[in-house]
Amino acid sequence: MIWNRARDTPTVRRLDALGRIIGETRNNAGGGAAPTDADLLTTTLGYDLAGNLLSVVDARGFVSMQGSYDRQGNLVREQSPDSGAVVTLHAADGQPCAQWTANGFGVQRTYDALRRPVATGVNPPPTGGGQPFVAERVVYGEDFALDDAVAHNARGQAVLRYHGAGLDQNWHYDFDGRLVTQRTWVLPAASTGKPAPDWSGLAFEQAPLAWATPPGAGQLAEPYVTSFAYDALDRVTQTTTADGTVTTRSYNLRGQLAAVTLTPPDKAAQAVVKSVTYNARGQRHAMQYGNGTKTAYAYDPLTFRLDSQRTTGPTGAAVQFLVFTHDAAGNVTARRDLAQPTIYFGNAASPPVATYTYDALYRLVAATGRESALASETAPPFVLDPGPLQVKSPLSDQQVRPYRQAYQYDKVGNLLRMTHIPGTPSTPGWGRTYAYEAGSSRLLSTAVGDNAGSYLHDAAGNLVAMPHLNGGQPGGLGWDWAGRLASTGLTAQQAAYYDYTADGQRRQKVAGFVLGGGGFQVQRRVVYLPGGLEIVEKLDANAGVVAAWQTVAVDDGQSCLLRAETQTAGVLPNVQFPVLRYQVQDQVGSVAIELTGEGDVLGVEEFYPYGDTAYWSQAGAAGFSRKRYRFNGKEKDEESGLYYYGARYYAASLGRWTACDPAPAVGVSPFEFCSGNPGSKVDPDGREADWIDVPAPDKRVQAAQQQFGMGIVRGLFDLGVASVKGAAATISPVAAAFRTVNTVNEMTTAYREGGGGFSGLIAAVNVVNPVAQVAESAFRAWYAPTLESRAYHATQAAVQGTAVVAGAAAVAKLAVGAKAPRVGDVPPTTGGGGSAGNAVDLAAGEAVASKGAGFRSFDAFKRAQGPAGPGMHWHHVVEQTPGNLGRFGAETVHNTGNLVRVDAATHGRISAYYSSKQRFTGDMTVREWLSTKSFQEQAEFGAQTMRKFGVGQ
């Protein structure tokens, strides 16, 4: 086999006759060397006739996944040597109704008449002795008095959510279905660690329910109330947390963050972000903070990757000045902090530089940096250590030395060895080796010299024993029915418990002492509330609050900018409040520096690539609470040494997750962290790692922009549907309004004058937006289903077509269904511009006059579908994918009225035929040959092919 040596990272994929990937081989030789068998990592996939994935054989030759499916294609049984066996039964509509987990829990999900989830029942494993219970309940607006539900805009909305951490009530929605006020009840700390709450005994059937006093709320403490305010584009402009703190966000004309203010209770507003500027691509150029600091960003002019980020204090002196070097694939190969000096200690220079070296699969194989000289030279840091904390100041006075780490992996990404060499090469250093269960990626043991530690997993692949917890015995980590970490035990007498909401987010953490007779004395409690509010309490032996403080986290859509701490009760010795902790991060979001509200340095921390602390100085933080959010900006639990990401917990000391990937990992270890590339990838919640893009455009802004675009064309789309449905009387006033707009010419001019891009698009659609709003109002008075999910498809036809409404009507025809009248046959306008009003009249006329189904002619279908080309299957309206099936419905996937729907098996045989070479096609496949023909010829050939495969017209 001849390998493509571009960047030394070729991947060869093998496809079957249906175009499915049945094998992938990755070459890890690198350097242009000829690969050996050990370098070629091959993953093999097997499918059934319907295209369902049946098995995965990883590069080690182990079967890492096996699947069984029902006749609807739902995964019924999944078997993995890592995550165990899970059996799921589905209802007729495809929703899961019963499941048996690898740990023996039976989970039953029930739905109402509208197929909305209402309850989740759990049967504990027979060996555990537990009793069945209802773990989750959902109550909707229809179960309350009509006046209450209408007053709170809650008809059809989820109002009450009961879960393992308490109760959430969506108290009030606005007219657009956005949550305005939420009430949160949290389980008392005393109940934590006991069996999960059972919500089966509440009187849900006694409708109508009382809005102000939900069932079960009386058993809990007073609720925490959080409220939100939005602008017309669905962006959150104001958040009021339960303590009364108000966070206000404003946006620029492009929908990007412009400023953020924080208003504590009974205090004046203070700026968190004074201003933000952006470049032409929407990347941040500079951000001015409320404490007088500023961060400036510079990008590579060719790749647009981040070249540097420089944070300066109020005096203009640099606090952090990171300069990055990337390879051709975007991996960070070097990072230098020009704001920090080179430190000379112990006959060695320690420059503020970190380097990263990768193998051909972009896995980190070597790294250099600097670490505290107080750290052991012959043993790794202890898991529970906060890090080698130093208190000298300034940084140049610190005892710092260079280090080098090397990493080895197996064929699926599990670490095999981590070597650490501190100081000079003559220093002995230490090495950790990893051993795994046969045929699996479950960690069996690690060893550093003669010191070995054992690990144990449950049937679902969750770690239940680690050497530093509970003496290495089982029970060091406990997991709930949903596979979430429920408890950790430092010793038999010290433990911590965790409660979660229905969506898996941690709501409460308590830590304390296990008492005789099954009792538990809470020593410390943390409550995580909506809006970024966290309440921390320190309790005495009688459960009295000794001291309490709270933190409000302010983010910018990408990461946390500020944590504002305020004391609310008692006295914490030697700790002063309030304090503003501005977060200065590195390329992977780790909190490298914390600054006060005056711009002074609170602390500096540097990390090894996989997250352990290499250096930590809190010289300026004397008298302040200890930093909790650290590597990747995540909270490190002091009681376990684990980082909480959201879906999973991460063991930085091991460089791997404590549980399997929630999504099936095909060909790679489900425990590997960031694909073995922690310097260039980030996993925001433990579900999927992605390449860093710092600072990427705000994802919430992107979502708002998408919604903005959908809103603009929604009226056009609705108008198209109205014409399809034959509502000529409804749209005639709109047609008159459209006659005032020469659509194409005016939109083109506006686009150019708007500078093109997204700004130009906004200017272009604003030409017709007023009329579109009229259309929307007229249409919703007649027919008002939820059509937003289809609006994107209307955008393309509406903006690109020669007549806006004609295009919208054509796309609406495709989206609404097979039996709609033939409105796709709208004659093209003349003169390149044309009147959209004429198109409306024509579309409406066709809708009223036509009694047939489908398009009037194939030419009409051609205009709706676009020109012929590779991949255009004549019998498709849209591709048969789960997303399109859900969006359009099965009746339109292969059917426009005069076209024929084919089942999946027949479609597979036809597709295989199209992918083959026939005598009449020469060196081309049938599909390639067919794409050179006209649409009419494609239609005729398609009809012939359908008859050949036994499908009648």
mmCIF file of C-alpha atoms in Angstrom, residues 502-726:
data_model
loop_
_atom_site.group_PDB
_atom_site.id
_atom_site.type_symbol
_atom_site.label_atom_id
_atom_site.label_comp_id
_atom_site.label_asym_id
_atom_site.label_seq_id
_atom_site.Cartn_x
_atom_site.Cartn_y
_atom_site.Cartn_z
ATOM 1 C CA ALA A 502 -32.433 15.850 35.859
ATOM 2 C CA ASP A 503 -30.029 17.051 33.171
ATOM 3 C CA GLY A 504 -27.034 15.750 35.116
ATOM 4 C CA GLN A 505 -25.729 19.060 36.480
ATOM 5 C CA ARG A 506 -24.387 19.061 40.015
ATOM 6 C CA ARG A 507 -26.683 20.980 42.341
ATOM 7 C CA GLN A 508 -25.203 20.185 45.771
ATOM 8 C CA LYS A 509 -22.022 18.870 47.373
ATOM 9 C CA VAL A 510 -21.591 18.065 51.050
ATOM 10 C CA ALA A 511 -18.507 16.800 52.859
ATOM 11 C CA GLY A 512 -18.141 15.618 56.415
ATOM 12 C CA PHE A 513 -17.749 12.696 58.794
ATOM 13 C CA VAL A 514 -19.461 9.328 58.839
ATOM 14 C CA LEU A 515 -20.908 8.613 62.283
ATOM 15 C CA GLY A 516 -21.810 5.379 63.957
ATOM 16 C CA GLY A 517 -25.214 3.935 63.185
ATOM 17 C CA GLY A 518 -25.223 5.301 59.647
ATOM 18 C CA GLY A 519 -25.285 8.978 60.618
ATOM 19 C CA PHE A 520 -23.430 11.722 58.812
ATOM 20 C CA GLN A 521 -22.140 15.033 60.148
ATOM 21 C CA VAL A 522 -21.957 17.676 57.456
ATOM 22 C CA GLN A 523 -18.865 19.835 57.755
ATOM 23 C CA ARG A 524 -19.045 21.738 54.466
ATOM 24 C CA ARG A 525 -21.829 22.306 51.956
ATOM 25 C CA VAL A 526 -21.826 23.873 48.490
ATOM 26 C CA VAL A 527 -25.041 24.646 46.585
ATOM 27 C CA TYR A 528 -24.846 25.399 42.846
ATOM 28 C CA LEU A 529 -27.751 27.526 41.621
ATOM 29 C CA PRO A 530 -28.867 28.880 38.247
ATOM 30 C CA GLY A 531 -27.287 32.093 37.063
ATOM 31 C CA GLY A 532 -23.814 31.203 38.356
ATOM 32 C CA LEU A 533 -24.550 31.581 42.078
ATOM 33 C CA GLU A 534 -22.754 29.258 44.502
ATOM 34 C CA ILE A 535 -23.408 29.189 48.239
ATOM 35 C CA VAL A 536 -20.722 27.736 50.518
ATOM 36 C CA GLU A 537 -21.465 26.910 54.154
ATOM 37 C CA LYS A 538 -19.227 25.671 56.939
ATOM 38 C CA LEU A 539 -21.212 23.860 59.644
ATOM 39 C CA ASP A 540 -20.567 22.759 63.221
ATOM 40 C CA ALA A 541 -21.409 19.448 64.883
ATOM 41 C CA ASN A 542 -24.987 20.599 65.485
ATOM 42 C CA ALA A 543 -25.517 21.537 61.818
ATOM 43 C CA GLY A 544 -25.274 25.212 62.719
ATOM 44 C CA VAL A 545 -23.730 27.554 60.173
ATOM 45 C CA VAL A 546 -20.341 28.712 61.420
ATOM 46 C CA ALA A 547 -19.580 30.730 58.323
ATOM 47 C CA ALA A 548 -21.148 31.173 54.901
ATOM 48 C CA TRP A 549 -20.124 32.955 51.766
ATOM 49 C CA GLN A 550 -21.313 32.996 48.201
ATOM 50 C CA THR A 551 -19.792 33.378 44.764
ATOM 51 C CA VAL A 552 -21.397 34.852 41.658
ATOM 52 C CA ALA A 553 -19.653 33.749 38.469
ATOM 53 C CA VAL A 554 -19.809 36.143 35.523
ATOM 54 C CA ASP A 555 -19.016 34.654 32.120
ATOM 55 C CA ASP A 556 -18.733 36.009 28.605
ATOM 56 C CA GLY A 557 -20.176 33.042 26.742
ATOM 57 C CA GLN A 558 -16.781 31.394 26.455
ATOM 58 C CA SER A 559 -15.356 31.252 29.939
ATOM 59 C CA CYS A 560 -15.639 32.737 33.403
ATOM 60 C CA LEU A 561 -14.393 36.337 33.646
ATOM 61 C CA LEU A 562 -14.991 37.041 37.315
ATOM 62 C CA ARG A 563 -15.921 35.342 40.570
ATOM 63 C CA ALA A 564 -17.347 37.789 43.079
ATOM 64 C CA GLU A 565 -17.196 36.466 46.663
ATOM 65 C CA THR A 566 -19.269 37.873 49.508
ATOM 66 C CA GLN A 567 -19.571 36.726 53.121
ATOM 67 C CA THR A 568 -23.156 36.180 54.233
ATOM 68 C CA ALA A 569 -22.908 34.687 57.740
ATOM 69 C CA GLY A 570 -20.455 34.077 60.557
ATOM 70 C CA VAL A 571 -16.737 34.698 60.446
ATOM 71 C CA LEU A 572 -14.078 32.781 58.523
ATOM 72 C CA PRO A 573 -10.795 33.279 60.401
ATOM 73 C CA ASN A 574 -8.068 35.087 58.481
ATOM 74 C CA VAL A 575 -10.237 35.454 55.395
ATOM 75 C CA GLN A 576 -11.591 38.778 54.235
ATOM 76 C CA PHE A 577 -14.659 39.552 52.099
ATOM 77 C CA PRO A 578 -15.823 40.797 49.713
ATOM 78 C CA VAL A 579 -13.316 40.056 46.964
ATOM 79 C CA LEU A 580 -13.454 40.206 43.185
ATOM 80 C CA ARG A 581 -11.422 37.441 41.528
ATOM 81 C CA TYR A 582 -10.802 38.255 37.865
ATOM 82 C CA GLN A 583 -9.775 35.128 35.960
ATOM 83 C CA VAL A 584 -6.833 35.272 33.526
ATOM 84 C CA GLN A 585 -6.621 32.058 31.529
ATOM 85 C CA ASP A 586 -4.246 30.253 29.221
ATOM 86 C CA GLN A 587 -4.972 28.666 25.838
ATOM 87 C CA VAL A 588 -6.944 25.735 27.286
ATOM 88 C CA GLY A 589 -8.945 27.822 29.756
ATOM 89 C CA SER A 590 -6.883 27.037 32.852
ATOM 90 C CA VAL A 591 -6.898 29.836 35.417
ATOM 91 C CA ALA A 592 -3.276 30.903 35.315
ATOM 92 C CA ILE A 593 -3.597 34.207 37.199
ATOM 93 C CA GLU A 594 -6.213 35.741 39.479
ATOM 94 C CA LEU A 595 -6.469 39.517 39.860
ATOM 95 C CA THR A 596 -8.310 41.600 42.440
ATOM 96 C CA GLY A 597 -10.808 44.341 41.756
ATOM 97 C CA GLU A 598 -7.898 46.774 41.830
ATOM 98 C CA GLY A 599 -5.837 44.749 39.347
ATOM 99 C CA ASP A 600 -3.398 43.299 41.897
ATOM 100 C CA VAL A 601 -2.185 39.724 41.538
ATOM 101 C CA LEU A 602 -3.885 37.256 43.887
ATOM 102 C CA GLY A 603 -2.066 34.173 42.685
ATOM 103 C CA VAL A 604 -0.233 32.483 39.827
ATOM 104 C CA GLU A 605 -0.575 28.831 38.867
ATOM 105 C CA GLU A 606 1.029 26.742 36.144
ATOM 106 C CA PHE A 607 -0.019 23.236 35.165
ATOM 107 C CA TYR A 608 1.507 20.115 33.715
ATOM 108 C CA PRO A 609 -0.105 19.264 30.358
ATOM 109 C CA TYR A 610 -2.513 16.719 31.858
ATOM 110 C CA GLY A 611 -3.648 19.034 34.644
ATOM 111 C CA ASP A 612 -1.603 18.449 37.786
ATOM 112 C CA THR A 613 -0.276 21.651 39.359
ATOM 113 C CA ALA A 614 3.343 22.340 38.502
ATOM 114 C CA TYR A 615 3.657 25.652 40.299
ATOM 115 C CA TRP A 616 1.277 27.662 42.493
ATOM 116 C CA SER A 617 1.958 30.958 44.195
ATOM 117 C CA GLN A 618 -0.634 32.757 46.286
ATOM 118 C CA ALA A 619 1.735 35.428 47.505
ATOM 119 C CA GLY A 620 -0.849 38.145 47.059
ATOM 120 C CA ALA A 621 -3.745 36.060 48.336
ATOM 121 C CA ALA A 622 -2.998 36.049 52.035
ATOM 122 C CA GLY A 623 -6.293 36.594 53.807
ATOM 123 C CA PHE A 624 -8.425 35.355 50.923
ATOM 124 C CA SER A 625 -10.254 32.071 50.356
ATOM 125 C CA ARG A 626 -8.477 29.379 48.404
ATOM 126 C CA LYS A 627 -8.919 29.188 44.656
ATOM 127 C CA ARG A 628 -11.296 26.372 43.621
ATOM 128 C CA TYR A 629 -11.511 26.642 39.816
ATOM 129 C CA ARG A 630 -8.228 25.733 38.217
ATOM 130 C CA PHE A 631 -7.270 23.423 35.318
ATOM 131 C CA ASN A 632 -9.469 24.030 32.225
ATOM 132 C CA GLY A 633 -11.369 26.472 34.457
ATOM 133 C CA LYS A 634 -13.017 23.553 36.272
ATOM 134 C CA GLU A 635 -13.594 23.030 39.977
ATOM 135 C CA LYS A 636 -11.208 20.680 41.745
ATOM 136 C CA ASP A 637 -12.900 18.865 44.607
ATOM 137 C CA GLU A 638 -10.574 19.044 47.587
ATOM 138 C CA GLU A 639 -12.137 15.963 49.177
ATOM 139 C CA SER A 640 -11.289 13.673 46.224
ATOM 140 C CA GLY A 641 -8.699 15.441 44.067
ATOM 141 C CA LEU A 642 -10.984 15.022 41.042
ATOM 142 C CA TYR A 643 -12.050 17.747 38.609
ATOM 143 C CA TYR A 644 -15.762 18.107 37.924
ATOM 144 C CA TYR A 645 -16.511 18.818 34.241
ATOM 145 C CA GLY A 646 -20.244 18.180 34.041
ATOM 146 C CA ALA A 647 -20.847 14.801 32.423
ATOM 147 C CA ARG A 648 -17.742 13.209 33.974
ATOM 148 C CA TYR A 649 -15.026 13.605 36.596
ATOM 149 C CA TYR A 650 -11.390 13.833 35.575
ATOM 150 C CA ALA A 651 -8.377 12.405 37.418
ATOM 151 C CA ALA A 652 -5.559 14.767 36.477
ATOM 152 C CA SER A 653 -3.076 12.610 38.392
ATOM 153 C CA LEU A 654 -3.785 9.775 35.930
ATOM 154 C CA GLY A 655 -4.495 11.794 32.792
ATOM 155 C CA ARG A 656 -7.798 9.951 32.205
ATOM 156 C CA TRP A 657 -11.504 10.069 33.008
ATOM 157 C CA THR A 658 -13.009 8.129 35.896
ATOM 158 C CA ALA A 659 -15.909 6.854 33.765
ATOM 159 C CA CYS A 660 -16.558 5.820 30.176
ATOM 160 C CA ASP A 661 -17.459 8.300 27.482
ATOM 161 C CA PRO A 662 -21.263 8.847 27.534
ATOM 162 C CA ALA A 663 -21.238 8.462 23.738
ATOM 163 C CA PRO A 664 -19.883 5.271 22.168
ATOM 164 C CA ALA A 665 -16.163 5.616 21.455
ATOM 165 C CA VAL A 666 -15.412 4.017 18.092
ATOM 166 C CA GLY A 667 -11.888 2.651 17.908
ATOM 167 C CA VAL A 668 -10.463 4.732 20.756
ATOM 168 C CA SER A 669 -10.369 4.402 24.517
ATOM 169 C CA PRO A 670 -13.516 5.739 26.204
ATOM 170 C CA PHE A 671 -11.311 6.948 29.072
ATOM 171 C CA GLU A 672 -8.745 8.962 27.104
ATOM 172 C CA PHE A 673 -8.572 12.676 27.863
ATOM 173 C CA CYS A 674 -8.767 15.148 24.970
ATOM 174 C CA SER A 675 -7.629 12.543 22.442
ATOM 175 C CA GLY A 676 -4.202 12.575 24.079
ATOM 176 C CA ASN A 677 -3.731 16.234 23.166
ATOM 177 C CA PRO A 678 -4.442 18.325 26.282
ATOM 178 C CA GLY A 679 -2.407 21.296 25.068
ATOM 179 C CA SER A 680 -4.420 21.868 21.908
ATOM 180 C CA LYS A 681 -7.850 20.425 22.701
ATOM 181 C CA VAL A 682 -10.461 21.124 25.355
ATOM 182 C CA ASP A 683 -13.371 18.992 26.514
ATOM 183 C CA PRO A 684 -15.837 21.505 27.993
ATOM 184 C CA ASP A 685 -18.128 19.033 29.767
ATOM 185 C CA GLY A 686 -16.636 15.549 29.480
ATOM 186 C CA ARG A 687 -18.605 14.575 26.397
ATOM 187 C CA GLU A 688 -16.387 15.512 23.464
ATOM 188 C CA ALA A 689 -12.982 17.090 22.991
ATOM 189 C CA ASP A 690 -12.499 19.755 20.350
ATOM 190 C CA TRP A 691 -9.645 21.869 19.068
ATOM 191 C CA ILE A 692 -9.117 25.098 20.923
ATOM 192 C CA ASP A 693 -10.101 28.314 19.194
ATOM 193 C CA VAL A 694 -9.206 31.065 21.616
ATOM 194 C CA PRO A 695 -10.949 33.390 21.591
ATOM 195 C CA ALA A 696 -13.638 31.822 19.405
ATOM 196 C CA PRO A 697 -16.777 33.779 18.527
ATOM 197 C CA ASP A 698 -19.259 33.591 21.370
ATOM 198 C CA LYS A 699 -21.329 30.437 20.842
ATOM 199 C CA ARG A 700 -24.339 32.112 22.406
ATOM 200 C CA VAL A 701 -23.912 35.001 19.973
ATOM 201 C CA GLN A 702 -23.716 32.533 17.096
ATOM 202 C CA ALA A 703 -26.947 30.928 18.287
ATOM 203 C CA ALA A 704 -28.566 34.348 18.593
ATOM 204 C CA GLN A 705 -27.430 35.255 15.070
ATOM 205 C CA GLN A 706 -28.914 32.048 13.762
ATOM 206 C CA GLN A 707 -32.198 32.767 15.526
ATOM 207 C CA PHE A 708 -32.052 36.336 14.186
ATOM 208 C CA GLY A 709 -31.762 35.043 10.634
ATOM 209 C CA MET A 710 -34.568 32.557 11.183
ATOM 210 C CA GLY A 711 -36.819 35.256 12.537
ATOM 211 C CA ILE A 712 -36.284 37.467 9.503
ATOM 212 C CA VAL A 713 -37.211 34.807 6.978
ATOM 213 C CA ARG A 714 -39.927 33.219 9.107
ATOM 214 C CA GLY A 715 -42.518 35.511 7.627
ATOM 215 C CA LEU A 716 -41.388 34.646 4.112
ATOM 216 C CA PHE A 717 -41.583 30.967 4.893
ATOM 217 C CA ASP A 718 -45.008 31.276 6.451
ATOM 218 C CA LEU A 719 -46.153 33.179 3.385
ATOM 219 C CA GLY A 720 -44.895 30.343 1.197
ATOM 220 C CA VAL A 721 -46.809 27.815 3.284
ATOM 221 C CA ALA A 722 -49.896 29.976 3.029
ATOM 222 C CA SER A 723 -49.661 29.945 -0.741
ATOM 223 C CA VAL A 724 -49.165 26.180 -0.692
ATOM 224 C CA LYS A 725 -52.263 25.743 1.445
ATOM 225 C CA GLY A 726 -54.305 27.905 -0.889
#
